[in-house]
Structures are given as structure tokens and as C-alpha cells.
């Protein structure tokens, strides 16, 4: 999986039990939305959106067996993008046969 955007990343985690909100809270603590960033176009704090993919990469490799992603019981693939300036995102999926 690949996200061709400069402000987005992919995370594999449990959702719906608070982990997704915990991730967003952790990102807010690590990457505050304020004026410290040199990258300044867009909404205030937008520079942090461009740092996010260094922590959550824009790719994930997940094996597929019998046509299904082999995620663990509680795992989900999540697109993470805190950029409010561009609401439309693309995720590309490639399958390689081994």
C-alpha cells in the first residue's frame, strides 16, 4: 500500500477501542499545531503535517493469503492525515505474486 501525498502516512493498529484517538493525541503532543514550523503555507501549524510521514510512513507491506490481508484479529490499516487543507486522498494497492 502506498499513499502518494506529502502529509499522509499509514498505520496498522486497533481501532474503535481508543487506540486511534490515542494515536492522534500522541501526534498532537509530538507535532504540535503551532507556529514553530518553517514550512508555513496553508493553515496555521501546517508544517507539522509535512513532518508526519517521517513518523508514520506513506507505505505498508501486508501479506495477502487467499485474497485476504493477513492482519491480526484487532488490526486495521489506517490512513493518517492531519492536513485539513486537502480532504481528498488516494491509497494505492499493489499485489505482488511470490
Tab-separated table of N, CA, C and O in Angstrom:
chain	number	residue	atom	x	y	z
A	1	UNK	N	0.843	-1.172	0.000
A	1	UNK	CA	0.000	0.000	0.000
A	1	UNK	C	0.889	1.235	0.000
A	1	UNK	O	1.927	1.254	0.641
A	2	UNK	N	0.410	2.236	-0.688
A	2	UNK	CA	1.191	3.458	-0.846
A	2	UNK	C	0.250	4.658	-0.850
A	2	UNK	O	-0.818	4.616	-1.478
A	3	UNK	N	0.618	5.713	-0.155
A	3	UNK	CA	-0.145	6.958	-0.130
A	3	UNK	C	0.714	8.031	-0.793
A	3	UNK	O	1.737	8.428	-0.234
A	4	UNK	N	0.348	8.483	-2.002
A	4	UNK	CA	1.183	9.444	-2.724
A	4	UNK	C	0.899	10.897	-2.320
A	4	UNK	O	0.532	11.730	-3.150
A	5	UNK	N	1.036	11.189	-1.042
A	5	UNK	CA	0.773	12.540	-0.538
A	5	UNK	C	1.864	12.925	0.460
A	5	UNK	O	2.316	12.088	1.243
A	6	UNK	N	2.234	14.188	0.488
A	6	UNK	CA	3.332	14.670	1.329
A	6	UNK	C	2.956	14.829	2.796
A	6	UNK	O	3.807	15.121	3.617
A	7	UNK	N	1.677	14.653	3.131
A	7	UNK	CA	1.255	14.867	4.515
A	7	UNK	C	0.539	13.665	5.108
A	7	UNK	O	-0.083	13.772	6.160
A	8	UNK	N	0.616	12.515	4.474
A	8	UNK	CA	-0.150	11.352	4.933
A	8	UNK	C	0.759	10.167	5.220
A	8	UNK	O	1.830	10.028	4.642
A	9	UNK	N	0.305	9.313	6.111
A	9	UNK	CA	1.009	8.079	6.422
A	9	UNK	C	0.014	6.964	6.676
A	9	UNK	O	-1.193	7.201	6.791
A	10	UNK	N	0.527	5.751	6.757
A	10	UNK	CA	-0.310	4.586	7.050
A	10	UNK	C	0.106	4.001	8.390
A	10	UNK	O	1.285	3.943	8.716
A	11	UNK	N	-0.867	3.587	9.147
A	11	UNK	CA	-0.621	2.950	10.441
A	11	UNK	C	-1.435	1.668	10.506
A	11	UNK	O	-2.557	1.608	10.005
A	12	UNK	N	-0.863	0.653	11.117
A	12	UNK	CA	-1.592	-0.585	11.388
A	12	UNK	C	-1.812	-0.610	12.894
A	12	UNK	O	-0.855	-0.642	13.669
A	13	UNK	N	-3.063	-0.532	13.298
A	13	UNK	CA	-3.371	-0.510	14.724
A	13	UNK	C	-4.821	-0.921	14.957
A	13	UNK	O	-5.611	-1.023	14.019
A	14	UNK	N	-5.131	-1.143	16.205
A	14	UNK	CA	-6.501	-1.439	16.612
A	14	UNK	C	-7.300	-0.138	16.583
A	14	UNK	O	-6.823	0.905	17.002
A	15	UNK	N	-8.512	-0.202	16.061
A	15	UNK	CA	-9.376	0.978	16.035
A	15	UNK	C	-10.655	0.681	16.802
A	15	UNK	O	-11.017	-0.464	17.030
A	16	UNK	N	-11.337	1.735	17.197
A	16	UNK	CA	-12.615	1.590	17.856
A	16	UNK	C	-12.550	1.347	19.348
A	16	UNK	O	-13.567	1.366	20.026
A	17	UNK	N	-11.366	1.118	19.883
A	17	UNK	CA	-11.227	0.885	21.331
A	17	UNK	C	-10.397	1.988	21.980
A	17	UNK	O	-9.935	1.837	23.091
A	18	UNK	N	-10.182	3.076	21.244
A	18	UNK	CA	-9.434	4.196	21.794
A	18	UNK	C	-8.042	4.368	21.232
A	18	UNK	O	-7.457	5.442	21.363
A	19	UNK	N	-7.482	3.334	20.608
A	19	UNK	CA	-6.111	3.436	20.096
A	19	UNK	C	-5.988	4.463	18.990
A	19	UNK	O	-4.958	5.144	18.884
A	20	UNK	N	-7.020	4.595	18.168
A	20	UNK	CA	-6.969	5.581	17.096
A	20	UNK	C	-6.936	6.996	17.672
A	20	UNK	O	-6.145	7.830	17.239
A	21	UNK	N	-7.729	7.268	18.693
A	21	UNK	CA	-7.695	8.570	19.354
A	21	UNK	C	-6.382	8.766	20.111
A	21	UNK	O	-5.848	9.879	20.164
A	22	UNK	N	-5.862	7.689	20.707
A	22	UNK	CA	-4.565	7.773	21.390
A	22	UNK	C	-3.464	8.146	20.403
A	22	UNK	O	-2.576	8.944	20.727
A	23	UNK	N	-3.514	7.579	19.202
A	23	UNK	CA	-2.522	7.906	18.179
A	23	UNK	C	-2.598	9.389	17.823
A	23	UNK	O	-1.571	10.078	17.776
A	24	UNK	N	-3.797	9.896	17.589
A	24	UNK	CA	-3.942	11.310	17.248
A	24	UNK	C	-3.484	12.209	18.391
A	24	UNK	O	-2.840	13.244	18.155
A	25	UNK	N	-3.760	11.824	19.625
A	25	UNK	CA	-3.292	12.603	20.785
A	25	UNK	C	-1.774	12.594	20.872
A	25	UNK	O	-1.154	13.625	21.154
A	26	UNK	N	-1.168	11.433	20.636
A	26	UNK	CA	0.295	11.336	20.665
A	26	UNK	C	0.914	12.206	19.567
A	26	UNK	O	1.911	12.888	19.799
A	27	UNK	N	0.308	12.199	18.376
A	27	UNK	CA	0.817	13.038	17.287
A	27	UNK	C	0.687	14.516	17.629
A	27	UNK	O	1.579	15.309	17.310
A	28	UNK	N	-0.404	14.891	18.293
A	28	UNK	CA	-0.558	16.291	18.712
A	28	UNK	C	0.517	16.700	19.710
A	28	UNK	O	0.983	17.833	19.703
A	29	UNK	N	0.923	15.762	20.589
A	29	UNK	CA	1.984	16.077	21.552
A	29	UNK	C	3.350	16.130	20.865
A	29	UNK	O	4.171	16.999	21.154
A	30	UNK	N	3.604	15.187	19.965
A	30	UNK	CA	4.891	15.147	19.261
A	30	UNK	C	5.025	16.244	18.216
A	30	UNK	O	6.118	16.783	18.004
A	31	UNK	N	3.928	16.541	17.548
A	31	UNK	CA	3.923	17.504	16.450
A	31	UNK	C	2.832	18.544	16.697
A	31	UNK	O	1.762	18.499	16.091
A	32	UNK	N	3.082	19.490	17.584
A	32	UNK	CA	2.058	20.487	17.905
A	32	UNK	C	1.668	21.331	16.683
A	32	UNK	O	2.504	21.624	15.830
A	33	UNK	N	0.416	21.698	16.619
A	33	UNK	CA	-0.064	22.569	15.542
A	33	UNK	C	0.106	24.017	16.006
A	33	UNK	O	-0.793	24.610	16.582
A	34	UNK	N	1.312	24.546	15.786
A	34	UNK	CA	1.597	25.925	16.181
A	34	UNK	C	2.537	26.555	15.160
A	34	UNK	O	2.732	26.008	14.077
A	35	UNK	N	3.147	27.667	15.502
A	35	UNK	CA	3.953	28.415	14.527
A	35	UNK	C	5.448	28.098	14.565
A	35	UNK	O	6.247	28.834	14.024
A	36	UNK	N	5.826	26.973	15.173
A	36	UNK	CA	7.257	26.637	15.248
A	36	UNK	C	7.835	26.123	13.926
A	36	UNK	O	9.040	26.033	13.765
A	37	UNK	N	6.985	25.743	12.989
A	37	UNK	CA	7.425	25.068	11.770
A	37	UNK	C	7.876	26.052	10.702
A	37	UNK	O	7.253	27.077	10.476
A	38	UNK	N	8.956	25.733	10.007
A	38	UNK	CA	9.467	26.588	8.935
A	38	UNK	C	8.582	26.518	7.696
A	38	UNK	O	8.474	27.478	6.947
A	39	UNK	N	7.990	25.365	7.471
A	39	UNK	CA	7.056	25.181	6.348
A	39	UNK	C	5.743	25.854	6.750
A	39	UNK	O	5.023	25.356	7.596
A	40	UNK	N	5.432	27.012	6.160
A	40	UNK	CA	4.361	27.850	6.703
A	40	UNK	C	3.165	28.081	5.795
A	40	UNK	O	2.244	28.785	6.182
A	41	UNK	N	3.120	27.544	4.595
A	41	UNK	CA	1.921	27.823	3.790
A	41	UNK	C	0.745	27.004	4.343
A	41	UNK	O	0.917	26.059	5.085
A	42	UNK	N	-0.453	27.396	3.980
A	42	UNK	CA	-1.633	26.666	4.439
A	42	UNK	C	-2.117	27.142	5.799
A	42	UNK	O	-1.762	28.231	6.262
A	43	UNK	N	-2.918	26.329	6.456
A	43	UNK	CA	-3.482	26.686	7.753
A	43	UNK	C	-2.375	26.744	8.810
A	43	UNK	O	-1.310	26.161	8.629
A	44	UNK	N	-2.628	27.439	9.923
A	44	UNK	CA	-1.619	27.513	10.989
A	44	UNK	C	-1.182	26.125	11.463
A	44	UNK	O	-2.020	25.244	11.686
A	45	UNK	N	0.125	25.928	11.568
A	45	UNK	CA	0.659	24.648	12.015
A	45	UNK	C	0.776	23.599	10.929
A	45	UNK	O	1.131	22.456	11.193
A	46	UNK	N	0.513	23.989	9.683
A	46	UNK	CA	0.521	23.026	8.574
A	46	UNK	C	1.894	22.375	8.367
A	46	UNK	O	1.976	21.256	7.860
A	47	UNK	N	2.953	23.038	8.812
A	47	UNK	CA	4.288	22.453	8.674
A	47	UNK	C	4.399	21.104	9.359
A	47	UNK	O	5.101	20.215	8.878
A	48	UNK	N	3.700	20.920	10.479
A	48	UNK	CA	3.757	19.635	11.173
A	48	UNK	C	3.171	18.511	10.322
A	48	UNK	O	3.594	17.361	10.410
A	49	UNK	N	2.197	18.842	9.458
A	49	UNK	CA	1.608	17.828	8.589
A	49	UNK	C	2.647	17.230	7.646
A	49	UNK	O	2.569	16.059	7.281
A	50	UNK	N	3.630	18.048	7.267
A	50	UNK	CA	4.679	17.581	6.357
A	50	UNK	C	5.751	16.766	7.079
A	50	UNK	O	6.537	16.081	6.427
A	51	UNK	N	5.792	16.814	8.386
A	51	UNK	CA	6.732	16.009	9.169
A	51	UNK	C	6.117	14.644	9.508
A	51	UNK	O	6.826	13.665	9.695
A	52	UNK	N	4.807	14.575	9.554
A	52	UNK	CA	4.097	13.347	9.938
A	52	UNK	C	4.572	12.088	9.193
A	52	UNK	O	4.795	11.055	9.820
A	53	UNK	N	4.775	12.124	7.856
A	53	UNK	CA	5.202	10.904	7.165
A	53	UNK	C	6.573	10.373	7.587
A	53	UNK	O	6.911	9.233	7.293
A	54	UNK	N	7.369	11.193	8.284
A	54	UNK	CA	8.634	10.685	8.809
A	54	UNK	C	8.389	9.759	10.002
A	54	UNK	O	9.220	8.905	10.308
A	55	UNK	N	7.257	9.936	10.674
A	55	UNK	CA	6.901	9.097	11.821
A	55	UNK	C	5.938	7.975	11.439
A	55	UNK	O	6.000	6.881	12.005
A	56	UNK	N	5.029	8.262	10.532
A	56	UNK	CA	4.086	7.268	10.001
A	56	UNK	C	4.332	7.195	8.505
A	56	UNK	O	3.866	8.050	7.754
A	57	UNK	N	5.059	6.208	8.044
A	57	UNK	CA	5.461	6.182	6.637
A	57	UNK	C	4.262	6.078	5.695
A	57	UNK	O	3.207	5.565	6.073
A	58	UNK	N	4.425	6.561	4.468
A	58	UNK	CA	3.340	6.519	3.495
A	58	UNK	C	3.198	5.161	2.818
A	58	UNK	O	2.606	5.060	1.745
A	59	UNK	N	3.709	4.112	3.428
A	59	UNK	CA	3.633	2.777	2.837
A	59	UNK	C	3.410	1.729	3.928
A	59	UNK	O	3.704	1.946	5.101
A	60	UNK	N	2.867	0.614	3.514
A	60	UNK	CA	2.730	-0.553	4.394
A	60	UNK	C	2.798	-1.787	3.520
A	60	UNK	O	2.252	-1.802	2.413
A	61	UNK	N	3.470	-2.802	4.005
A	61	UNK	CA	3.543	-4.081	3.309
A	61	UNK	C	2.837	-5.111	4.168
A	61	UNK	O	3.246	-5.355	5.307
A	62	UNK	N	1.765	-5.686	3.639
A	62	UNK	CA	0.968	-6.668	4.378
A	62	UNK	C	0.758	-7.867	3.472
A	62	UNK	O	0.249	-7.723	2.354
A	63	UNK	N	1.134	-9.047	3.930
A	63	UNK	CA	0.927	-10.234	3.100
A	63	UNK	C	-0.564	-10.476	2.824
A	63	UNK	O	-1.423	-10.181	3.655
A	64	UNK	N	-0.826	-11.025	1.650
A	64	UNK	CA	-2.181	-11.412	1.259
A	64	UNK	C	-2.164	-12.923	1.037
A	64	UNK	O	-1.332	-13.440	0.286
A	65	UNK	N	-3.065	-13.620	1.714
A	65	UNK	CA	-3.186	-15.072	1.544
A	65	UNK	C	-4.628	-15.381	1.189
A	65	UNK	O	-5.559	-14.914	1.863
A	66	UNK	N	-4.803	-16.142	0.124
A	66	UNK	CA	-6.139	-16.486	-0.366
A	66	UNK	C	-7.008	-15.248	-0.575
A	66	UNK	O	-8.194	-15.224	-0.244
A	67	UNK	N	-6.389	-14.182	-1.093
A	67	UNK	CA	-7.129	-12.973	-1.419
A	67	UNK	C	-7.475	-12.075	-0.244
A	67	UNK	O	-8.228	-11.119	-0.400
A	68	UNK	N	-6.938	-12.352	0.945
A	68	UNK	CA	-7.255	-11.542	2.128
A	68	UNK	C	-5.991	-11.010	2.772
A	68	UNK	O	-4.987	-11.718	2.865
A	69	UNK	N	-6.050	-9.763	3.248
A	69	UNK	CA	-4.934	-9.215	4.022
A	69	UNK	C	-4.775	-10.035	5.291
A	69	UNK	O	-5.771	-10.371	5.943
A	70	UNK	N	-3.553	-10.372	5.636
A	70	UNK	CA	-3.321	-11.201	6.823
A	70	UNK	C	-3.069	-10.333	8.056
A	70	UNK	O	-2.041	-10.437	8.717
A	71	UNK	N	-4.046	-9.509	8.362
A	71	UNK	CA	-3.969	-8.674	9.556
A	71	UNK	C	-4.332	-9.502	10.776
A	71	UNK	O	-5.088	-10.477	10.686
A	72	UNK	N	-3.814	-9.083	11.931
A	72	UNK	CA	-4.184	-9.732	13.178
A	72	UNK	C	-5.635	-9.431	13.525
A	72	UNK	O	-6.272	-8.555	12.937
A	73	UNK	N	-6.140	-10.119	14.505
A	73	UNK	CA	-7.551	-10.016	14.889
A	73	UNK	C	-8.008	-8.577	15.071
A	73	UNK	O	-9.085	-8.195	14.624
A	74	UNK	N	-7.221	-7.759	15.730
A	74	UNK	CA	-7.643	-6.402	16.058
A	74	UNK	C	-6.981	-5.343	15.189
A	74	UNK	O	-7.135	-4.150	15.434
A	75	UNK	N	-6.238	-5.746	14.181
A	75	UNK	CA	-5.508	-4.786	13.372
A	75	UNK	C	-6.342	-4.240	12.218
A	75	UNK	O	-7.111	-4.971	11.587
A	76	UNK	N	-6.158	-2.961	11.943
A	76	UNK	CA	-6.739	-2.296	10.783
A	76	UNK	C	-5.658	-1.446	10.143
A	76	UNK	O	-4.741	-0.984	10.819
A	77	UNK	N	-5.783	-1.223	8.852
A	77	UNK	CA	-4.898	-0.299	8.160
A	77	UNK	C	-5.591	1.056	8.176
A	77	UNK	O	-6.750	1.172	7.760
A	78	UNK	N	-4.900	2.071	8.679
A	78	UNK	CA	-5.491	3.402	8.824
A	78	UNK	C	-4.690	4.432	8.044
A	78	UNK	O	-3.467	4.487	8.159
A	79	UNK	N	-5.391	5.225	7.269
A	79	UNK	CA	-4.789	6.391	6.643
A	79	UNK	C	-4.775	7.498	7.689
A	79	UNK	O	-5.814	7.812	8.275
A	80	UNK	N	-3.612	8.064	7.936
A	80	UNK	CA	-3.487	9.143	8.922
A	80	UNK	C	-3.018	10.384	8.182
A	80	UNK	O	-1.943	10.387	7.584
A	81	UNK	N	-3.854	11.414	8.208
A	81	UNK	CA	-3.505	12.681	7.569
A	81	UNK	C	-4.166	13.783	8.365
A	81	UNK	O	-5.384	13.912	8.372
A	82	UNK	N	-3.368	14.585	9.043
A	82	UNK	CA	-3.881	15.668	9.867
A	82	UNK	C	-4.020	16.968	9.078
A	82	UNK	O	-4.410	17.987	9.632
A	83	UNK	N	-3.737	16.918	7.800
A	83	UNK	CA	-3.807	18.085	6.922
A	83	UNK	C	-5.269	18.410	6.604
A	83	UNK	O	-5.930	17.653	5.904
A	84	UNK	N	-5.757	19.521	7.104
A	84	UNK	CA	-7.142	19.917	6.849
A	84	UNK	C	-7.286	20.720	5.559
A	84	UNK	O	-8.403	21.037	5.150
A	85	UNK	N	-6.170	21.036	4.904
A	85	UNK	CA	-6.213	21.835	3.680
A	85	UNK	C	-6.614	21.022	2.449
A	85	UNK	O	-7.084	21.589	1.470
A	86	UNK	N	-6.391	19.720	2.458
A	86	UNK	CA	-6.705	18.851	1.317
A	86	UNK	C	-7.466	17.617	1.795
A	86	UNK	O	-6.859	16.666	2.261
A	87	UNK	N	-8.794	17.614	1.668
A	87	UNK	CA	-9.578	16.498	2.204
A	87	UNK	C	-9.600	15.252	1.316
A	87	UNK	O	-10.039	14.198	1.768
A	88	UNK	N	-9.136	15.319	0.080
A	88	UNK	CA	-9.198	14.175	-0.822
A	88	UNK	C	-7.850	13.463	-0.833
A	88	UNK	O	-6.812	14.079	-1.070
A	89	UNK	N	-7.857	12.157	-0.588
A	89	UNK	CA	-6.632	11.360	-0.550
A	89	UNK	C	-6.807	10.082	-1.350
A	89	UNK	O	-7.913	9.584	-1.518
A	90	UNK	N	-5.680	9.543	-1.816
A	90	UNK	CA	-5.646	8.304	-2.589
A	90	UNK	C	-4.756	7.305	-1.878
A	90	UNK	O	-3.698	7.672	-1.366
A	91	UNK	N	-5.175	6.058	-1.834
A	91	UNK	CA	-4.335	4.962	-1.356
A	91	UNK	C	-4.204	3.992	-2.517
A	91	UNK	O	-5.201	3.561	-3.091
A	92	UNK	N	-2.969	3.677	-2.872
A	92	UNK	CA	-2.720	2.737	-3.978
A	92	UNK	C	-2.367	1.375	-3.402
A	92	UNK	O	-1.576	1.271	-2.467
A	93	UNK	N	-2.929	0.365	-3.970
A	93	UNK	CA	-2.706	-1.003	-3.541
A	93	UNK	C	-2.081	-1.786	-4.683
A	93	UNK	O	-2.594	-1.774	-5.803
A	94	UNK	N	-0.953	-2.439	-4.423
A	94	UNK	CA	-0.281	-3.275	-5.422
A	94	UNK	C	-0.164	-4.677	-4.856
A	94	UNK	O	0.193	-4.854	-3.682
A	95	UNK	N	-0.442	-5.655	-5.678
A	95	UNK	CA	-0.279	-7.054	-5.264
A	95	UNK	C	0.861	-7.661	-6.051
A	95	UNK	O	0.917	-7.547	-7.280
A	96	UNK	N	1.792	-8.292	-5.337
A	96	UNK	CA	2.925	-8.975	-5.958
A	96	UNK	C	2.779	-10.463	-5.709
A	96	UNK	O	2.526	-10.887	-4.579
A	97	UNK	N	2.947	-11.246	-6.736
A	97	UNK	CA	2.866	-12.696	-6.566
A	97	UNK	C	4.252	-13.237	-6.289
A	97	UNK	O	5.208	-12.884	-6.944
A	98	UNK	N	4.333	-14.097	-5.292
A	98	UNK	CA	5.624	-14.655	-4.932
A	98	UNK	C	5.816	-16.066	-5.392
A	98	UNK	O	5.016	-16.711	-5.957
